[in-house]
Tab-separated table of C-alpha atoms and ligand atoms in Angstrom:
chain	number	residue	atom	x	y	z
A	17	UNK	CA	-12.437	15.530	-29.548
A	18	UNK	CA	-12.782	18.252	-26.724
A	19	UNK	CA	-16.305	18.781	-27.315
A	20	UNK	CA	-16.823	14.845	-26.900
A	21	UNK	CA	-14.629	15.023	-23.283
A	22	UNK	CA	-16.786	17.636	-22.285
A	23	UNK	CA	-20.054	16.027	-23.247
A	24	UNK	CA	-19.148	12.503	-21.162
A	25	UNK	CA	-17.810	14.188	-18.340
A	26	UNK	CA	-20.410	16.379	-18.178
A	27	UNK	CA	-22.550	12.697	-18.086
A	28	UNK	CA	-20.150	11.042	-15.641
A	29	UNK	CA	-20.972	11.382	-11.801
A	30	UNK	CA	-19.392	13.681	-9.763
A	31	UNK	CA	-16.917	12.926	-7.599
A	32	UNK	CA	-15.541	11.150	-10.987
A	33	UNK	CA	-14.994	14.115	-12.929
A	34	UNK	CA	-12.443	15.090	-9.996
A	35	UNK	CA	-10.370	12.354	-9.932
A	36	UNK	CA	-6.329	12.430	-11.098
A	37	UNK	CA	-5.664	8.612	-12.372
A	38	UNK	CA	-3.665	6.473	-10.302
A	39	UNK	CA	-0.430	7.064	-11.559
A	40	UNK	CA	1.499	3.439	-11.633
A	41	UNK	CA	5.179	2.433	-11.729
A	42	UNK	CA	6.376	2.347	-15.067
A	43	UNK	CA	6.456	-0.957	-16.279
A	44	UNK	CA	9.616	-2.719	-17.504
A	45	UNK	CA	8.727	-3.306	-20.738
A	46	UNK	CA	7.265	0.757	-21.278
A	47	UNK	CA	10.616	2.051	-20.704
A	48	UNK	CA	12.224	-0.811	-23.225
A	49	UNK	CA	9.816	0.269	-25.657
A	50	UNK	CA	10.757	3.684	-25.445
A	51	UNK	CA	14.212	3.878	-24.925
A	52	UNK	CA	15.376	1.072	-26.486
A	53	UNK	CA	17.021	-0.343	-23.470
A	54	UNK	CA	17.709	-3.587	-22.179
A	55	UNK	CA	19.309	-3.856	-18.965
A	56	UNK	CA	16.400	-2.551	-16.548
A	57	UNK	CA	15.655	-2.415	-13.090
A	58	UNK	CA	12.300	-1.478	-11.008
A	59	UNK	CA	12.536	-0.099	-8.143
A	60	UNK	CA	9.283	1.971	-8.520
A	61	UNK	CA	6.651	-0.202	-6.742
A	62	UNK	CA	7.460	-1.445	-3.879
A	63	UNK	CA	7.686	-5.470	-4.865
A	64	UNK	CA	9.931	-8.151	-3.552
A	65	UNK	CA	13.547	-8.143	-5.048
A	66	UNK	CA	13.466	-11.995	-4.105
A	67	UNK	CA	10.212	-12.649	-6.304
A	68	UNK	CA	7.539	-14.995	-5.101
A	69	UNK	CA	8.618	-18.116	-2.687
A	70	UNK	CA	8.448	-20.982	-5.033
A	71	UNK	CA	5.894	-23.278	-3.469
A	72	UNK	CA	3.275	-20.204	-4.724
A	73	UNK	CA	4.833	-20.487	-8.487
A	74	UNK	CA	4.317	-24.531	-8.047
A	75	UNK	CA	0.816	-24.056	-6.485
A	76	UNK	CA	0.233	-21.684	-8.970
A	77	UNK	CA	1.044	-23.659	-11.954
A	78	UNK	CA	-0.727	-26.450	-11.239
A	79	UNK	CA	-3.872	-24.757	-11.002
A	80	UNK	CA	-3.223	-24.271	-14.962
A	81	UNK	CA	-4.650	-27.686	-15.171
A	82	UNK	CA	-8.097	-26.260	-14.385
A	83	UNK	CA	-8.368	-22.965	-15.963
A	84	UNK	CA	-12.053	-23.535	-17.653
A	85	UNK	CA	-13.229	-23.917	-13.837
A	86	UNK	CA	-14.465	-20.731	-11.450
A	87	UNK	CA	-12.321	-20.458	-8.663
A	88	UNK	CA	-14.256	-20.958	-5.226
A	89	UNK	CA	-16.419	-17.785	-5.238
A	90	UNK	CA	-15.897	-17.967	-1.464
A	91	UNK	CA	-11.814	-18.874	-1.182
A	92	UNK	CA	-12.868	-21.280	1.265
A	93	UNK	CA	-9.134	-22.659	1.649
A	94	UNK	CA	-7.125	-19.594	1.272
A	95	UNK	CA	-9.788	-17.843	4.206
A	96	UNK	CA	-9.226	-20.918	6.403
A	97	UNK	CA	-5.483	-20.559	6.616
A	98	UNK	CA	-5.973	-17.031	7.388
A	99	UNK	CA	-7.595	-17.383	9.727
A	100	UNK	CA	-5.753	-20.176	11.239
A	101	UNK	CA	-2.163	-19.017	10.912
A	102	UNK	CA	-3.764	-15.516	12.543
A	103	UNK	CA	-6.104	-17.208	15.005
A	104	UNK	CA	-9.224	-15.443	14.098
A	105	UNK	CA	-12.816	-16.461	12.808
A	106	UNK	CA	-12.761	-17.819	9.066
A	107	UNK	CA	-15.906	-15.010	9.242
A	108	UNK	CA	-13.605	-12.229	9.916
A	109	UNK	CA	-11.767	-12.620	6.683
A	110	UNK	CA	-12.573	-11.084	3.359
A	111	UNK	CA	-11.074	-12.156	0.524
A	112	UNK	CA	-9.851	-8.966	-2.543
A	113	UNK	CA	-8.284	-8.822	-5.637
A	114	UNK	CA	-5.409	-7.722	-3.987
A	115	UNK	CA	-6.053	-4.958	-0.636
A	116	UNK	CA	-7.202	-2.180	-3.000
A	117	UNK	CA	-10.115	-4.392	-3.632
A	118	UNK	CA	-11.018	-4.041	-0.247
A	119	UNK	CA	-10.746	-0.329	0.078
A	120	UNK	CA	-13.292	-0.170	-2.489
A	121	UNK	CA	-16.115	-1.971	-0.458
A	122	UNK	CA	-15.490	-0.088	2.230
A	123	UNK	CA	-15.693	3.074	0.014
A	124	UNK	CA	-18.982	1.402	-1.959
A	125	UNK	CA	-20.474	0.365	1.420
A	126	UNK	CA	-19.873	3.323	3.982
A	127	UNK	CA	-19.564	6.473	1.775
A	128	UNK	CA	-21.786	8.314	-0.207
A	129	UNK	CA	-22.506	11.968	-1.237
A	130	UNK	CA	-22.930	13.882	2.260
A	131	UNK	CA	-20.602	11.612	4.297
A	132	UNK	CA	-16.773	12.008	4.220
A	133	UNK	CA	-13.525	10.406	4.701
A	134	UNK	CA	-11.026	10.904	6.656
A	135	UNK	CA	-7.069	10.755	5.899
A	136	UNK	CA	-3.633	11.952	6.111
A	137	UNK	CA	-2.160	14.171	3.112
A	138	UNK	CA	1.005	11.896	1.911
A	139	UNK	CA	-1.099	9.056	2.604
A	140	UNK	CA	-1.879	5.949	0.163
A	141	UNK	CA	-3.115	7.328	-2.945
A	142	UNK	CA	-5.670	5.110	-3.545
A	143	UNK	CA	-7.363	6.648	-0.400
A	144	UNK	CA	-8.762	9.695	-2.179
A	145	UNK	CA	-9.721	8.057	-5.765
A	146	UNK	CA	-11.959	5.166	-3.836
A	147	UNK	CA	-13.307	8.140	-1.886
A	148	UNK	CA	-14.130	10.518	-4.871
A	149	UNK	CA	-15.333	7.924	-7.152
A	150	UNK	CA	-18.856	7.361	-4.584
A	151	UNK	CA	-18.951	11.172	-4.072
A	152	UNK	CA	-17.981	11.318	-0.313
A	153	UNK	CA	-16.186	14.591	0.751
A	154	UNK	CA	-12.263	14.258	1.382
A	155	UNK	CA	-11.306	15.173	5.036
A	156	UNK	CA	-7.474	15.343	4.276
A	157	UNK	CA	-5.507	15.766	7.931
A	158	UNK	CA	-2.535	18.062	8.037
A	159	UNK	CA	0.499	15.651	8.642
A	160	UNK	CA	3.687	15.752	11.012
A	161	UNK	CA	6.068	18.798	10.754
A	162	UNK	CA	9.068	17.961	8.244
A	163	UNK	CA	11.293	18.271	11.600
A	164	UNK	CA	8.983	15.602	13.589
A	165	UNK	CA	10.464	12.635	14.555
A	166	UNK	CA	8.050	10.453	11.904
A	167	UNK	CA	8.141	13.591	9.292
A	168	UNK	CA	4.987	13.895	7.046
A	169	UNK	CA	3.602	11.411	8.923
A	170	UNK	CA	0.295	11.013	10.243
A	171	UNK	CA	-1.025	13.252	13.026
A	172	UNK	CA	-3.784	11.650	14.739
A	173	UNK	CA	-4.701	14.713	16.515
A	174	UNK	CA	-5.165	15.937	13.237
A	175	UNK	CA	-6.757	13.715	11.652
A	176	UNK	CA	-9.558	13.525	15.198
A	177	UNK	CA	-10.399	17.060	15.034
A	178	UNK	CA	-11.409	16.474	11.361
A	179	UNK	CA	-14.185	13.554	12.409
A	180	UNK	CA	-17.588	14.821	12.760
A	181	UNK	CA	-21.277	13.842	12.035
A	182	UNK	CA	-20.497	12.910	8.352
A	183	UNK	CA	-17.601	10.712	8.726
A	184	UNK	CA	-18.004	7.455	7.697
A	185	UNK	CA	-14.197	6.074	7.400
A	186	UNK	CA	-11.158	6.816	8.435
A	187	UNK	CA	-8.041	5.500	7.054
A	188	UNK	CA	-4.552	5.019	8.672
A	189	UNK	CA	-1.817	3.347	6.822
A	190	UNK	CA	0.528	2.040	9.482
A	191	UNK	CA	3.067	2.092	8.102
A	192	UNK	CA	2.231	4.762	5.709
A	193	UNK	CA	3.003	4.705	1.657
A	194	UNK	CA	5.335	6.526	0.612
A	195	UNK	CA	6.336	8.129	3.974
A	196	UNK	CA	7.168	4.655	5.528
A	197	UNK	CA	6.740	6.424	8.387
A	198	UNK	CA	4.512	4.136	11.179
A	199	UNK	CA	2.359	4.634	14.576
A	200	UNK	CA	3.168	2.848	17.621
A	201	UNK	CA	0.549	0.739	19.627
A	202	UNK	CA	0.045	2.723	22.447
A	203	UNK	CA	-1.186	5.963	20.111
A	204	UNK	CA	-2.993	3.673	17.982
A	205	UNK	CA	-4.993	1.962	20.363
A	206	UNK	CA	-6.181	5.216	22.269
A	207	UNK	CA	-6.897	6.986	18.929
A	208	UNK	CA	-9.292	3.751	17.971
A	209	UNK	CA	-10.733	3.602	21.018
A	210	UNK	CA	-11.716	7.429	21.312
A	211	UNK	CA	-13.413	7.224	18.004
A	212	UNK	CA	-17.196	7.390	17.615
A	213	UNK	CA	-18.685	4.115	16.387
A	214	UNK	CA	-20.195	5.848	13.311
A	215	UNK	CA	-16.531	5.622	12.346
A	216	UNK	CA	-15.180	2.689	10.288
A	217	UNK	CA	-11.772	2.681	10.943
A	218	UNK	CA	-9.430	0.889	8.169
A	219	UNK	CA	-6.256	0.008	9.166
A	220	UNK	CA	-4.082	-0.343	6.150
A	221	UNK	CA	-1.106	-2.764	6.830
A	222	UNK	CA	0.232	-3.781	3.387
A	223	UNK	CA	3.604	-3.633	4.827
A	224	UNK	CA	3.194	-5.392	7.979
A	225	UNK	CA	5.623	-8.445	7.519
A	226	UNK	CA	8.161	-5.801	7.392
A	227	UNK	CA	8.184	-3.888	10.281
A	228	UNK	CA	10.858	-4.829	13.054
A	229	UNK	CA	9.975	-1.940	15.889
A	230	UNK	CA	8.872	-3.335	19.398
A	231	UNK	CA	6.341	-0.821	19.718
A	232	UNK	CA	4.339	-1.320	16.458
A	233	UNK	CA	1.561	-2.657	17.221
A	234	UNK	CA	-0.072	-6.544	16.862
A	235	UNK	CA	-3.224	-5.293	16.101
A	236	UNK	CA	-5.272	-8.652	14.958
A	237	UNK	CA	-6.642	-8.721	18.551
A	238	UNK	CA	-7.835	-5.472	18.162
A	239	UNK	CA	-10.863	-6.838	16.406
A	240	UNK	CA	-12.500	-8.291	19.308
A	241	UNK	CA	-12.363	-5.104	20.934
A	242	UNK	CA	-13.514	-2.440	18.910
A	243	UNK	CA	-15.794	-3.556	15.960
A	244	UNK	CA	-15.443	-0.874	13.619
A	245	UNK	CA	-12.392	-1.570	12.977
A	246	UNK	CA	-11.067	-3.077	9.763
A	247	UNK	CA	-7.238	-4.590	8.779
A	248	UNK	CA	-6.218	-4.743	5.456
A	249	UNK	CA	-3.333	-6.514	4.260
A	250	UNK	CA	-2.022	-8.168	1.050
A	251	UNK	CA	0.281	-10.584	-0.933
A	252	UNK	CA	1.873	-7.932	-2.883
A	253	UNK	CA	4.493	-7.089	-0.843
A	254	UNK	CA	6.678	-9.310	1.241
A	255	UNK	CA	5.110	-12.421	-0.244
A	256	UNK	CA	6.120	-11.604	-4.193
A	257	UNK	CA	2.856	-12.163	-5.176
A	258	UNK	CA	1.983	-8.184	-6.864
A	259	UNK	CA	0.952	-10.002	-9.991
A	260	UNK	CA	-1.394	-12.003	-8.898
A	261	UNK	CA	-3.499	-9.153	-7.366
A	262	UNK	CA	-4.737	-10.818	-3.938
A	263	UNK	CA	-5.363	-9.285	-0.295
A	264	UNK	CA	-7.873	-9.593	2.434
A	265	UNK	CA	-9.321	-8.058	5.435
A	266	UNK	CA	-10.296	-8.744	8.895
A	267	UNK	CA	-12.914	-7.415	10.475
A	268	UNK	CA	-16.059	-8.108	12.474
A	269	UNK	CA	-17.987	-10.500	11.120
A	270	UNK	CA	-21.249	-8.064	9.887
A	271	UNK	CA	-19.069	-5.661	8.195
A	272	UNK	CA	-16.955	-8.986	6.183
A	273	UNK	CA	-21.131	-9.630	5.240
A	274	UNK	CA	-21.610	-6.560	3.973
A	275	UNK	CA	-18.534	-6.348	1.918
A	276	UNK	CA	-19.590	-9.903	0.409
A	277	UNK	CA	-22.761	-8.115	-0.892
A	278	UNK	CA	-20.624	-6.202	-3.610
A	279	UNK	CA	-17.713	-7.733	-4.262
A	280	UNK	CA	-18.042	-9.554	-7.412
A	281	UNK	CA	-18.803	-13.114	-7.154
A	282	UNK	CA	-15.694	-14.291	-8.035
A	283	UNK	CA	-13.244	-11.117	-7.518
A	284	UNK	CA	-10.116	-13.352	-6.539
A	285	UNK	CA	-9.337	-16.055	-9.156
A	286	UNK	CA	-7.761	-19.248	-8.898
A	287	UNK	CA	-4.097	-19.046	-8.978
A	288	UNK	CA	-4.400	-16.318	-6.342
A	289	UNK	CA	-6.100	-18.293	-3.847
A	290	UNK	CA	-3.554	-21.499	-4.796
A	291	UNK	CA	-0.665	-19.129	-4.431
A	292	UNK	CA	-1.839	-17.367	-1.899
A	293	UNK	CA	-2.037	-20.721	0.371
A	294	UNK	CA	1.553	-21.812	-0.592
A	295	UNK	CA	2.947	-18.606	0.205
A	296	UNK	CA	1.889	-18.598	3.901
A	297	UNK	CA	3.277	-21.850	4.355
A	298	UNK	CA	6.890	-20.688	3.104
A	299	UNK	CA	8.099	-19.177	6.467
A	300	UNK	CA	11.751	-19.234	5.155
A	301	UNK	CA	11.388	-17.297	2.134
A	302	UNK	CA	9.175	-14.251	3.969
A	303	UNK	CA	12.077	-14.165	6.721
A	304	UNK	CA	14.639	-14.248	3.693
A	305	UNK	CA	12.799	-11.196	2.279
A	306	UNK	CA	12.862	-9.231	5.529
A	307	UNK	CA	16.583	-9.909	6.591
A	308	UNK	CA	17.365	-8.728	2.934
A	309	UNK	CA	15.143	-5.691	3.005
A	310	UNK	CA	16.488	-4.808	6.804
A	311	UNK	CA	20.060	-4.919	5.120
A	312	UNK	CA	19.008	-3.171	2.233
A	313	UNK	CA	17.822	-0.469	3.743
A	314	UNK	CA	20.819	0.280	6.027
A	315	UNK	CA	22.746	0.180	2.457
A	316	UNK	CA	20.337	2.870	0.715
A	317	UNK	CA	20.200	4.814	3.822
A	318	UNK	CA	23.592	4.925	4.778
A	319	UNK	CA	24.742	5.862	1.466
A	320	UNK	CA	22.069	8.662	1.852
A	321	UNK	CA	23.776	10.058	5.173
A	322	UNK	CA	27.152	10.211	3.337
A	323	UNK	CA	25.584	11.788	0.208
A	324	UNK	CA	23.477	14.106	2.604
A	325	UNK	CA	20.548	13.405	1.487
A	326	UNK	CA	17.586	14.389	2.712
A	327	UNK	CA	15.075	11.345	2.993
A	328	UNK	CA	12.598	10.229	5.400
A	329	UNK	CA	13.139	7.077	7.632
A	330	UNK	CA	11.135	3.905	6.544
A	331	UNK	CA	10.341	1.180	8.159
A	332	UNK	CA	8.703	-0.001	4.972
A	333	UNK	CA	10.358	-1.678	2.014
A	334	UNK	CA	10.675	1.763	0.058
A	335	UNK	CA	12.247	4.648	0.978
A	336	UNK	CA	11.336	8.518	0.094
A	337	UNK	CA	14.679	10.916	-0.391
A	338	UNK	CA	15.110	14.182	-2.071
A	339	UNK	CA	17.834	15.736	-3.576
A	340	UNK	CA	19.409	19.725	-4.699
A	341	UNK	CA	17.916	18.999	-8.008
A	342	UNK	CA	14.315	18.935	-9.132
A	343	UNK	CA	12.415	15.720	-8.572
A	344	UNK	CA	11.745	15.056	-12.115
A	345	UNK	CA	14.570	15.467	-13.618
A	346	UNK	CA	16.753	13.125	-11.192
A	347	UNK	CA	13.630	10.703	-12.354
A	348	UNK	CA	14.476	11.035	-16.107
A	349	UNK	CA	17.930	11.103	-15.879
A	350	UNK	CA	17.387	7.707	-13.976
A	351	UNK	CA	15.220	6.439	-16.593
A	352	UNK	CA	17.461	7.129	-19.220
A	353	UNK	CA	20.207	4.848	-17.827
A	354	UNK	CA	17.576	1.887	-17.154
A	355	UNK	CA	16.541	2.528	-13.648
A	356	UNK	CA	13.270	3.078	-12.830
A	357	UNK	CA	12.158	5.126	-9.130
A	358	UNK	CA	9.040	6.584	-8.598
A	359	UNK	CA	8.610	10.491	-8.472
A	360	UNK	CA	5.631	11.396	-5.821
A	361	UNK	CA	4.199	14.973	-6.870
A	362	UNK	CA	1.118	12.961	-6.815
A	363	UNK	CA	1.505	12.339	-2.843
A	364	UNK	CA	1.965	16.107	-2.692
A	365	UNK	CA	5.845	15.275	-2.101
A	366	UNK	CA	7.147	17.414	-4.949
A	367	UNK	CA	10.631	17.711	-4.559
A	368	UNK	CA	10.358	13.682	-2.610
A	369	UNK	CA	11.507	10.606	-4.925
A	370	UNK	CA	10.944	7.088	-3.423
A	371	UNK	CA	12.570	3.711	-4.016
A	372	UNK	CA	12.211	0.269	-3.465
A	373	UNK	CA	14.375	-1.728	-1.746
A	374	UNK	CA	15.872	-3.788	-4.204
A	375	UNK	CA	18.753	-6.802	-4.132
A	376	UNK	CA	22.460	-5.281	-2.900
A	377	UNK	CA	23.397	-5.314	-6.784
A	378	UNK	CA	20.594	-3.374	-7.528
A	379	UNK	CA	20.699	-0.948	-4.444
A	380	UNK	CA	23.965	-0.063	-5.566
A	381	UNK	CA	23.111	0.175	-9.315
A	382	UNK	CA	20.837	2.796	-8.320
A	383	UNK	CA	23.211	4.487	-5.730
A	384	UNK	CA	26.178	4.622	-7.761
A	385	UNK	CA	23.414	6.345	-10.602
A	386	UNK	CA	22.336	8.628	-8.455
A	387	UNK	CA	26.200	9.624	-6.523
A	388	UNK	CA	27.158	10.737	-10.036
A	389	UNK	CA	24.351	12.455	-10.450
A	390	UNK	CA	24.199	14.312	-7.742
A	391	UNK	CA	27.963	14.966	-7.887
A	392	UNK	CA	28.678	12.860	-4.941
A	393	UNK	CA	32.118	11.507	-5.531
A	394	UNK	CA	31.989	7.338	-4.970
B	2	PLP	C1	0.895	-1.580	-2.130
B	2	PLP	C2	-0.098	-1.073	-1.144
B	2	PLP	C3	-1.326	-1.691	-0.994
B	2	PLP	C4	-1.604	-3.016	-1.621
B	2	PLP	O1	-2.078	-3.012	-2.852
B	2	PLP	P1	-2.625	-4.381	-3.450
B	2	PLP	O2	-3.907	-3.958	-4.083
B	2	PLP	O3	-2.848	-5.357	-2.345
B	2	PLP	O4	-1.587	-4.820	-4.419
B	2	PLP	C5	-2.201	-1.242	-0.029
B	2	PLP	N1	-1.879	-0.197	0.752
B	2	PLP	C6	-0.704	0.414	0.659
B	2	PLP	C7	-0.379	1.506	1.592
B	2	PLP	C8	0.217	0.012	-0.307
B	2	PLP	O5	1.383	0.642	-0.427
């Protein structure tokens, strides 16, 4: 067995051999299989508590009709009301299965052995494993101080004086997984604009829809202006849609033609693009979602301030906390009564646990868990 692992990674390439899997939420149905429980709840990966808006699951099931056709290898519809409802070219837009299908073609476009990356350490993890797996250096940024007033967050003075020659991309989650901590428009916009045009600048925004702050910025007109720049964004998040796996990009026109070049012909399939349409048309349901993650996070966090808990403030739909006892074992002991968080060793956040926003019932589920726990009386 060993001597076989050896022998194929000795084959594989090497910024492969490097790379730690992604390590994902546990599923639902893991922890029923292993524990024998029943009465579950996720809070581990950030999805909507509210699910989908239900035009997407009618749009969606409809396209069943069809299955044994491709979907439009070019998401003709789904691009155009992108680009209408955010007023840019239908040749800005790039269609992924879901964002992280994006931050591969930028990784399998810009970087190579010799060129590097730069990025903050707590940022995204799928930063790093995109970068690794084409062979381009990591440039990893030392963040904000834990006292700072966005702590861990990312320092873009840092992350400057680590461009050189070799960098290729940048990346900036605004606001930031799992830190939910987020860069105002003002700092944003001077940071792009300083940066050498060798530099493709993504500008992650997965969690956009959320965000309430005056200051963050709108950054769609951005485009125009400086053409190495690149916004991701998905339908995993406030829209419901995780399981679908769609996202897109904008970005200048040449750079969406070079990420058409390796994409896979048909990398976002048909209910995506179907549900993906209905969902933008459901204004309601995406400002339900926000009022009820808004409220839900005063809930978590407040509770947090009376436990004294130490977590860090999100303007996200997740937020990161830590407690006297190790990490781990507040994960376990969590799992073990049906609720499911996310430990994040693996964003270099050892002693850090985050969790989703979820509905008030389970919120409290989770608090209530975790006051005991903690020996917090209720
Ligand atoms: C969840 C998330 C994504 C989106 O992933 P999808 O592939 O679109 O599901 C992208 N960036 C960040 C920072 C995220 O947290």
């Amino acid at each position: 067995m060993n001597d076989l692992r050896q022998h194929f990674a000795s084959l594989a390439v090497d910024g492969v051999r490097s790379i730690q899997p992604y390590a994902p939420g546990k599923p639902i149905s893991e922890l029923a299989r292993e524990y024998g429980l029943n009465d579950i709840i996720k809070l581990a990966s950030n999805e909507n508590p509210l699910g989908p808006s239900p035009l997407a699951v009618a749009a969606c099931q409809s396209e069943l009709n069809d299955l044994e056709i491709y979907p439009d290898g070019n998401g003709f519809a789904l691009k155009q009301a992108l680009a209408e409802k955010l007023d840019v070219d239908i040749a800005c837009i790039t269609l992924g299965n879901g964002s992280n299908d994006i931050l591969e073609f930028v990784a399998r476009v810009f970087l190579s052995p010799g060129y590097n990356a730069v990025f903050s350490r707590h940022a995204f993890a799928v930063y790093p494993l995109v970068s690794m797996a084409v062979g381009a250096t990591l440039n990893v940024a030392s963040p904000n101080a834990a006292d700072d007033l966005m702590p861990y967050g990312h320092n873009l003075e840092n992350m400057r004086s680590l461009v050189d020659q070799q960098t290729r991309v940048i990346f900036i989650a605004n606001p930031n997984n799992p830190t939910g901590t987020w860069l105002q428009s003002e700092e944003l916009e001077s940071f792009i604009k300083d940066l050498p045009d060798h530099v493709i600048i993504v500008l992650d925004e997965a969690y956009v829809e959320y965000v309430q702050e005056k200051q963050y910025p709108n950054s769609i007109p951005w485009i125009e202006k400086y053409p190495n720049l690149v916004i991701t964004r998905t339908f995993s998040k406030v829209y419901g849609l995780a399981g679908l796996r769609i996202g897109y990009s904008i970005s200048n026109p040449h750079i969406a033609d070079l990420f058409n070049r390796v994409r896979q012909p048909f990398n976002t399939n048909s209910l995506a693009q179907a549900g993906a349409i209905a969902a933008l048309s459901d204004h309601t349901h995406i400002q339900h979602s926000v009022e009820s993650n808004s409220k839900g996070l005063l809930q978590v966090a407040s509770e947090f301030d009376q436990m004294g808990l130490d977590y860090i403030p999100s303007v996200g739909n997740f937020i990161s906390f830590k407690t006297a006892l190790p990490g781990e074992q507040v994960y376990q002991s969590l799992l073990q009564q049906g609720i499911i968080i996310r430990p994040i060793s693996n964003y270099d956040l050892p002693d850090f646990l985050r969790v989703t926003i979820g509905s008030e019932q389970h919120n409290d589920r989770f608090l209530q868990a975790l006051k005991i726990m903690t020996g917090n009386k209720a």
